[in-house]
Amino acid sequence: MKKFQRRDFIKTASVAAVAASACGLVSCNKKEETKTVAINTNKKYEWKMVTSWPPKFPILGEYAQKIADWIDQMSGGRLKIQVYGGGELVPALEVFDAVSFGVSEMGHSAPYYWAGKAPANQFFSTIPFGMNPRQMNAWLFFGGGLEIWRELYADFNLYPFPSGNTGGQMGGWFNKEISSINDLKGLKIRMPGLGGKVITKAGATSVLSPGGESYTNLERGVIDALEWIGPYHDYLMGFYKISQYYYYPGWHETSSNLELVVNRDAYMELPEDLKAIIDTAAKASNPLIQSAFDAKNTEYYYKLKDEENVEFRQYPEDVLQRLNKLTSDVVNDIVQKDPMSKKAFDSYTKFRKRIDSWFEISETEYV
Ligand code: CA
């Protein structure tokens, strides 16, 4: 599908006001004029939120619903949002288009699913061997990341908010031991994002499928291996029943930032209090989703290990080093061709170098 051009349909008169508010309620270096919409407490909004998660999916679907509930409560019922699981209103991997074109005003998903729309999108989920979730949030909120993300999404008539992080993920389910990089050759692996491109360089084939279809795909041999999230969700999906080895670390997703994404026109037309309510709900979801992942993954790590006797395997050091080198190649290819990817990656890298040094003395030494 061709890249969405907001100028195709936005009335000229409103463009200046809309563009001027690109930074919204977060701190922003750009000088901006805020388009102020008077608060009319009689006006009620009924919105939809489409998600990439199976209906009522633990943590992700639950928090999508909580966000809708909080917004309803904080707005005194003036903004009601009906939440849809993936496939209920639109397919799981069409959230971006659905919100962009206003089929739904809101979506909950992950930016790396939209690499096909703009390569830079994936830098706002995660980069293999990249920052951890706290560092990622620090970059997004205080290191200029969110500004670049909003600039990128504005081309698609979208307005994104960070909305949770899965934390470091697991390295995937395999029925074959990975002793050397050559063991990845020829395997069809469900792995989205930049990680998927890295394993492609290693000779595997990356398959992007919604989590809900992955069990059947693995069982039927459509794919040979898969990564999904971590112990909690992977347990619920039952992957341990059809796989032998559970590899770590999740080198490809050291921190996967999730998104609450809003149709930009719909957002900009809201009165200021409702904008602030959405912003606050997204911010509340951010640490809670991360904490829920951390707590549940701990619980289910023990369940898989002690009750299901899953074989946890560590990727050999030389395999990780090779994958790390391939990551640099993949990222360099992308940033050389796409200025927006370069802008995002340069900002990410600059911030990362500095925060890594800080974490080295503040956190790593302690651990
Ligand atoms: Ca994953």
Short mmCIF file of N, CA and C in Angstrom, two decimals, residues 258-338:
data_model
loop_
_atom_site.label_atom_id
_atom_site.label_comp_id
_atom_site.label_asym_id
_atom_site.label_seq_id
_atom_site.Cartn_x
_atom_site.Cartn_y
_atom_site.Cartn_z
N LEU A 258 6.04 -1.10 23.43
CA LEU A 258 4.71 -1.25 22.83
C LEU A 258 4.10 0.14 22.62
N GLU A 259 3.06 0.17 21.80
CA GLU A 259 2.50 1.48 21.45
C GLU A 259 1.00 1.56 21.68
N LEU A 260 0.58 2.73 22.17
CA LEU A 260 -0.82 3.11 22.07
C LEU A 260 -0.80 4.15 20.96
N VAL A 261 -1.50 3.86 19.90
CA VAL A 261 -1.41 4.75 18.75
C VAL A 261 -2.80 5.32 18.46
N VAL A 262 -2.84 6.63 18.20
CA VAL A 262 -4.12 7.31 18.02
C VAL A 262 -4.15 7.96 16.64
N ASN A 263 -5.29 7.90 16.01
CA ASN A 263 -5.48 8.61 14.75
C ASN A 263 -5.25 10.10 15.03
N ARG A 264 -4.32 10.67 14.32
CA ARG A 264 -3.84 12.02 14.63
C ARG A 264 -4.94 13.08 14.50
N ASP A 265 -5.74 12.97 13.45
CA ASP A 265 -6.82 13.95 13.29
C ASP A 265 -7.80 13.85 14.44
N ALA A 266 -8.15 12.61 14.79
CA ALA A 266 -9.11 12.41 15.88
C ALA A 266 -8.54 12.96 17.19
N TYR A 267 -7.25 12.73 17.40
CA TYR A 267 -6.60 13.20 18.64
C TYR A 267 -6.58 14.73 18.69
N MET A 268 -6.19 15.35 17.59
CA MET A 268 -6.04 16.80 17.59
C MET A 268 -7.38 17.53 17.73
N GLU A 269 -8.45 16.83 17.37
CA GLU A 269 -9.77 17.46 17.49
C GLU A 269 -10.34 17.36 18.89
N LEU A 270 -9.68 16.60 19.76
CA LEU A 270 -10.20 16.44 21.13
C LEU A 270 -9.95 17.70 21.94
N PRO A 271 -10.83 18.00 22.90
CA PRO A 271 -10.53 19.07 23.85
C PRO A 271 -9.31 18.71 24.69
N GLU A 272 -8.68 19.74 25.24
CA GLU A 272 -7.40 19.54 25.92
C GLU A 272 -7.47 18.54 27.07
N ASP A 273 -8.57 18.53 27.81
CA ASP A 273 -8.63 17.62 28.95
C ASP A 273 -8.65 16.16 28.49
N LEU A 274 -9.33 15.87 27.39
CA LEU A 274 -9.36 14.48 26.91
C LEU A 274 -8.00 14.06 26.34
N LYS A 275 -7.30 15.02 25.71
CA LYS A 275 -5.94 14.71 25.25
C LYS A 275 -5.07 14.35 26.45
N ALA A 276 -5.20 15.16 27.51
CA ALA A 276 -4.38 14.92 28.71
C ALA A 276 -4.73 13.58 29.35
N ILE A 277 -5.99 13.22 29.28
CA ILE A 277 -6.44 11.94 29.86
C ILE A 277 -5.84 10.76 29.09
N ILE A 278 -5.83 10.85 27.76
CA ILE A 278 -5.21 9.78 26.96
C ILE A 278 -3.72 9.70 27.26
N ASP A 279 -3.08 10.86 27.32
CA ASP A 279 -1.64 10.91 27.61
C ASP A 279 -1.35 10.27 28.98
N THR A 280 -2.18 10.59 29.95
CA THR A 280 -1.98 10.06 31.32
C THR A 280 -2.24 8.56 31.37
N ALA A 281 -3.28 8.11 30.67
CA ALA A 281 -3.59 6.67 30.66
C ALA A 281 -2.44 5.89 30.01
N ALA A 282 -1.90 6.43 28.92
CA ALA A 282 -0.77 5.76 28.25
C ALA A 282 0.42 5.70 29.20
N LYS A 283 0.68 6.82 29.87
CA LYS A 283 1.82 6.85 30.80
C LYS A 283 1.62 5.89 31.97
N ALA A 284 0.37 5.75 32.43
CA ALA A 284 0.11 4.81 33.53
C ALA A 284 0.33 3.38 33.07
N SER A 285 -0.04 3.10 31.82
CA SER A 285 0.09 1.73 31.32
C SER A 285 1.56 1.33 31.18
N ASN A 286 2.41 2.31 30.95
CA ASN A 286 3.80 2.02 30.59
C ASN A 286 4.56 1.23 31.66
N PRO A 287 4.68 1.73 32.90
CA PRO A 287 5.39 0.94 33.91
C PRO A 287 4.60 -0.27 34.39
N LEU A 288 3.26 -0.19 34.36
CA LEU A 288 2.46 -1.31 34.86
C LEU A 288 2.58 -2.53 33.95
N ILE A 289 2.58 -2.30 32.65
CA ILE A 289 2.72 -3.42 31.72
C ILE A 289 4.09 -4.07 31.92
N GLN A 290 5.11 -3.24 32.04
CA GLN A 290 6.46 -3.77 32.28
C GLN A 290 6.52 -4.59 33.57
N SER A 291 5.94 -4.06 34.63
CA SER A 291 5.97 -4.76 35.93
C SER A 291 5.20 -6.06 35.86
N ALA A 292 4.06 -6.05 35.17
CA ALA A 292 3.26 -7.27 35.03
C ALA A 292 4.07 -8.34 34.29
N PHE A 293 4.77 -7.94 33.23
CA PHE A 293 5.62 -8.89 32.51
C PHE A 293 6.70 -9.46 33.42
N ASP A 294 7.36 -8.58 34.17
CA ASP A 294 8.46 -9.04 35.04
C ASP A 294 7.95 -10.04 36.07
N ALA A 295 6.83 -9.72 36.71
CA ALA A 295 6.30 -10.59 37.77
C ALA A 295 5.83 -11.93 37.20
N LYS A 296 5.08 -11.88 36.12
CA LYS A 296 4.52 -13.11 35.55
C LYS A 296 5.61 -13.97 34.91
N ASN A 297 6.57 -13.34 34.26
CA ASN A 297 7.65 -14.13 33.65
C ASN A 297 8.45 -14.87 34.71
N THR A 298 8.65 -14.25 35.85
CA THR A 298 9.36 -14.92 36.94
C THR A 298 8.60 -16.16 37.37
N GLU A 299 7.29 -15.98 37.60
CA GLU A 299 6.45 -17.09 38.05
C GLU A 299 6.46 -18.24 37.04
N TYR A 300 6.34 -17.91 35.77
CA TYR A 300 6.22 -18.96 34.76
C TYR A 300 7.57 -19.52 34.32
N TYR A 301 8.62 -18.80 34.59
CA TYR A 301 9.96 -19.35 34.37
C TYR A 301 10.12 -20.59 35.25
N TYR A 302 9.70 -20.47 36.52
CA TYR A 302 9.80 -21.61 37.43
C TYR A 302 8.84 -22.73 37.04
N LYS A 303 7.66 -22.34 36.57
CA LYS A 303 6.67 -23.34 36.14
C LYS A 303 7.22 -24.18 34.98
N LEU A 304 7.79 -23.51 34.00
CA LEU A 304 8.33 -24.22 32.84
C LEU A 304 9.52 -25.10 33.24
N LYS A 305 10.34 -24.55 34.11
CA LYS A 305 11.58 -25.24 34.50
C LYS A 305 11.27 -26.42 35.42
N ASP A 306 10.44 -26.19 36.44
CA ASP A 306 10.25 -27.19 37.48
C ASP A 306 9.08 -28.14 37.21
N GLU A 307 8.01 -27.63 36.61
CA GLU A 307 6.83 -28.49 36.40
C GLU A 307 6.83 -29.13 35.01
N GLU A 308 7.29 -28.40 34.02
CA GLU A 308 7.25 -28.93 32.65
C GLU A 308 8.61 -29.44 32.19
N ASN A 309 9.60 -29.29 33.04
CA ASN A 309 10.96 -29.75 32.74
C ASN A 309 11.48 -29.29 31.37
N VAL A 310 11.17 -28.05 31.05
CA VAL A 310 11.65 -27.49 29.79
C VAL A 310 13.17 -27.34 29.84
N GLU A 311 13.81 -27.66 28.73
CA GLU A 311 15.27 -27.51 28.65
C GLU A 311 15.63 -26.09 28.25
N PHE A 312 16.10 -25.33 29.20
CA PHE A 312 16.58 -23.98 28.90
C PHE A 312 18.00 -24.09 28.37
N ARG A 313 18.23 -23.49 27.23
CA ARG A 313 19.56 -23.53 26.63
C ARG A 313 20.06 -22.12 26.37
N GLN A 314 21.34 -21.93 26.61
CA GLN A 314 21.93 -20.62 26.34
C GLN A 314 22.54 -20.62 24.94
N TYR A 315 22.29 -19.56 24.17
CA TYR A 315 22.98 -19.44 22.88
C TYR A 315 24.48 -19.40 23.14
N PRO A 316 25.25 -20.19 22.40
CA PRO A 316 26.71 -20.13 22.59
C PRO A 316 27.23 -18.71 22.33
N GLU A 317 28.28 -18.36 23.06
CA GLU A 317 28.88 -17.03 22.98
C GLU A 317 29.24 -16.65 21.54
N ASP A 318 29.82 -17.60 20.80
CA ASP A 318 30.24 -17.24 19.43
C ASP A 318 29.04 -17.03 18.50
N VAL A 319 27.93 -17.71 18.79
CA VAL A 319 26.71 -17.48 17.99
C VAL A 319 26.20 -16.06 18.25
N LEU A 320 26.20 -15.68 19.52
CA LEU A 320 25.73 -14.33 19.87
C LEU A 320 26.64 -13.26 19.25
N GLN A 321 27.94 -13.52 19.29
CA GLN A 321 28.87 -12.53 18.71
C GLN A 321 28.62 -12.38 17.21
N ARG A 322 28.38 -13.50 16.56
CA ARG A 322 28.11 -13.47 15.11
C ARG A 322 26.79 -12.73 14.82
N LEU A 323 25.78 -13.02 15.63
CA LEU A 323 24.48 -12.36 15.45
C LEU A 323 24.61 -10.86 15.72
N ASN A 324 25.45 -10.50 16.67
CA ASN A 324 25.68 -9.09 16.97
C ASN A 324 26.34 -8.39 15.77
N LYS A 325 27.29 -9.07 15.17
CA LYS A 325 27.96 -8.50 13.99
C LYS A 325 26.96 -8.36 12.84
N LEU A 326 26.13 -9.38 12.65
CA LEU A 326 25.12 -9.32 11.58
C LEU A 326 24.10 -8.21 11.84
N THR A 327 23.82 -7.96 13.13
CA THR A 327 22.91 -6.86 13.48
C THR A 327 23.47 -5.53 12.97
N SER A 328 24.77 -5.32 13.18
CA SER A 328 25.38 -4.08 12.68
C SER A 328 25.23 -3.97 11.17
N ASP A 329 25.43 -5.08 10.47
CA ASP A 329 25.29 -5.06 9.01
C ASP A 329 23.86 -4.70 8.61
N VAL A 330 22.90 -5.34 9.28
CA VAL A 330 21.48 -5.11 8.95
C VAL A 330 21.12 -3.64 9.20
N VAL A 331 21.51 -3.14 10.37
CA VAL A 331 21.15 -1.76 10.72
C VAL A 331 21.83 -0.77 9.78
N ASN A 332 23.11 -1.03 9.46
CA ASN A 332 23.82 -0.14 8.54
C ASN A 332 23.16 -0.09 7.17
N ASP A 333 22.74 -1.26 6.68
CA ASP A 333 22.03 -1.30 5.38
C ASP A 333 20.80 -0.39 5.42
N ILE A 334 20.06 -0.46 6.53
CA ILE A 334 18.81 0.30 6.63
C ILE A 334 19.09 1.80 6.73
N VAL A 335 20.01 2.17 7.61
CA VAL A 335 20.23 3.62 7.83
C VAL A 335 20.89 4.29 6.62
N GLN A 336 21.61 3.50 5.83
CA GLN A 336 22.22 4.10 4.64
C GLN A 336 21.18 4.45 3.58
N LYS A 337 20.09 3.69 3.58
CA LYS A 337 19.07 3.90 2.54
C LYS A 337 17.94 4.82 3.00
N ASP A 338 17.75 4.94 4.31
CA ASP A 338 16.56 5.63 4.79
C ASP A 338 16.92 6.71 5.82
#
